[in-house]
Every structure is written in C-alpha cells, then in structure tokens.
C-alpha cells in the first residue's frame, strides 16, 4: 500500500462529492466551483448510496486493467440527491440492468495494480 493510496482511500470507499455552501447543489465527482451558481464555497459531502440508472452501456472491449471483468456494464447513475455518477454495475442479472432500475453502491475490487500487485477497491453499483 502506498501512502498516497491511504491518503485518498476515503474517496474510493465512500462516494465523496461536493456541496455548494451558497446554493446547496451537490456534485459528483467533486468540483472546485459550483456548476449551478459559480460559488467557490464548496465542502466535501458524502453522497447517498442509492440511485437509479439513467443510461448504461455494455462494454465488450474493456479498458486497460479491466480485462478480467469483460463484458461489463457501465452506467450513469442519478443518485437520490440528483448528483450523477459514472460507474460499473456488477452482480446484477442482465435483464435487470435497464434504464430506471434502482441501484445501490457497494465496495468491490476494482483492479489489481500490475506493478505492485496492489488490489484497488472502489465503489460499484448493484441493481437492488
Ligand atoms: Zn452553488
């Protein structure tokens, strides 16, 4: 485990986004400036773990590091606070992966770092 990994692991294990202190809009991934009102008064905010699939795609050509998981689903999830997350959908029967399906966040192995053998965990979504 590298020190850098531990420093940022909160961002892997929890869905940390941003909340604008001016207008209250919430964003994921985190932003430095509110996309709604332009304010820079931004604080970290843990995002809700449930949402719905807005759109999804099934990937047969995996990104580097994801070969073992192909084919897999990549979805845009609208969280219950309105923030949008791009994430994998795992452990869900193909017929349940569809637009509008309710999903919840779970922590899973994301990839193995080829050089160090380090296993990196992160959030993914499961159809609930
Ligand atoms: Zn704002």
XYZ file of C-alpha atoms and ligand atoms in Angstrom:
129
model
C 0.000 0.000 0.000
C 1.389 3.353 -0.893
C 0.982 6.317 1.405
C -0.727 8.147 -1.397
C -3.362 5.437 -1.648
C -4.193 5.634 2.048
C -4.435 9.378 1.873
C -7.117 9.235 -0.764
C -8.786 5.939 0.154
C -11.813 7.735 1.560
C -12.571 8.749 -1.973
C -12.502 5.107 -3.037
C -14.530 3.662 -0.196
C -17.122 6.349 0.110
C -18.818 8.452 -2.500
C -17.351 11.813 -1.602
C -18.663 14.650 -3.693
C -19.143 18.349 -3.149
C -21.883 20.512 -1.735
C -22.141 24.164 -2.603
C -22.447 26.245 0.575
C -24.143 29.009 -1.376
C -26.963 27.316 -3.287
C -26.922 23.798 -1.832
C -26.355 21.933 -5.114
C -24.453 18.661 -4.772
C -21.961 17.287 -7.280
C -20.078 14.111 -8.013
C -17.224 13.848 -8.739
C -16.100 16.720 -6.502
C -15.884 20.190 -8.015
C -13.937 23.290 -7.014
C -16.546 25.694 -8.305
C -20.318 25.229 -8.224
C -21.709 24.434 -11.659
C -25.009 25.957 -10.585
C -24.108 29.367 -9.154
C -20.333 29.631 -9.685
C -19.553 29.902 -5.964
C -16.210 28.595 -4.723
C -17.614 27.926 -1.236
C -17.505 24.155 -1.666
C -17.327 21.469 1.006
C -16.846 17.710 0.807
C -20.100 15.849 1.136
C -20.731 12.113 1.264
C -23.167 11.182 -1.450
C -26.198 8.943 -0.900
C -25.587 5.308 -1.810
C -28.772 4.761 -3.770
C -29.981 5.959 -7.116
C -31.369 4.972 -10.491
C -29.770 4.064 -13.791
C -30.131 6.961 -16.216
C -28.351 5.279 -19.085
C -25.980 2.373 -19.489
C -23.840 0.511 -21.948
C -22.394 -2.967 -22.075
C -18.675 -2.939 -22.759
C -17.075 -5.858 -24.538
C -13.758 -4.104 -25.113
C -12.506 -3.489 -21.600
C -10.366 -0.576 -20.531
C -6.789 -1.475 -19.549
C -6.902 -3.165 -16.154
C -10.494 -4.365 -16.537
C -9.849 -7.297 -18.908
C -10.927 -9.940 -16.406
C -14.297 -8.279 -15.960
C -15.411 -8.033 -19.596
C -18.102 -7.835 -20.666
C -19.426 -5.448 -18.065
C -21.921 -2.667 -17.678
C -21.009 0.964 -17.352
C -23.864 3.186 -16.218
C -24.655 6.775 -15.452
C -26.463 6.659 -12.115
C -28.517 9.561 -10.816
C -28.134 9.475 -7.030
C -31.064 10.316 -4.792
C -29.645 13.832 -4.283
C -29.532 14.466 -8.033
C -25.762 14.058 -8.500
C -24.657 11.826 -11.358
C -22.041 9.080 -11.088
C -20.410 7.090 -13.874
C -19.759 3.609 -12.526
C -19.735 -0.095 -13.219
C -22.858 -2.131 -12.499
C -21.925 -5.570 -11.132
C -23.516 -8.743 -9.766
C -26.823 -7.976 -11.422
C -28.749 -10.210 -13.846
C -28.611 -8.821 -17.382
C -32.397 -8.494 -17.579
C -32.419 -6.249 -14.504
C -29.822 -3.822 -15.829
C -32.030 -1.270 -17.532
C -32.835 2.428 -17.554
C -34.703 3.387 -14.392
C -33.547 0.385 -12.351
C -32.848 1.156 -8.681
C -29.234 0.606 -7.701
C -27.153 0.845 -4.549
C -23.446 1.445 -4.105
C -21.168 -1.312 -2.904
C -17.406 -1.565 -2.441
C -15.687 -4.044 -4.742
C -12.300 -4.884 -6.101
C -11.720 -2.527 -8.991
C -8.390 -3.638 -10.367
C -5.006 -5.058 -9.497
C -2.101 -2.705 -9.978
C 0.172 -4.629 -12.337
C 3.433 -3.272 -10.948
C 2.852 -3.590 -7.219
C 0.158 -6.281 -7.188
C -1.853 -3.926 -5.025
C -5.588 -4.530 -5.134
C -7.541 -1.342 -5.511
C -11.080 -1.215 -4.185
C -13.751 1.215 -5.144
C -17.464 1.710 -5.410
C -19.656 -0.029 -7.936
C -23.406 -0.351 -8.182
C -25.700 -3.346 -7.850
C -29.307 -3.429 -9.050
C -31.391 -3.550 -5.863
Zn -23.941 26.863 -5.937
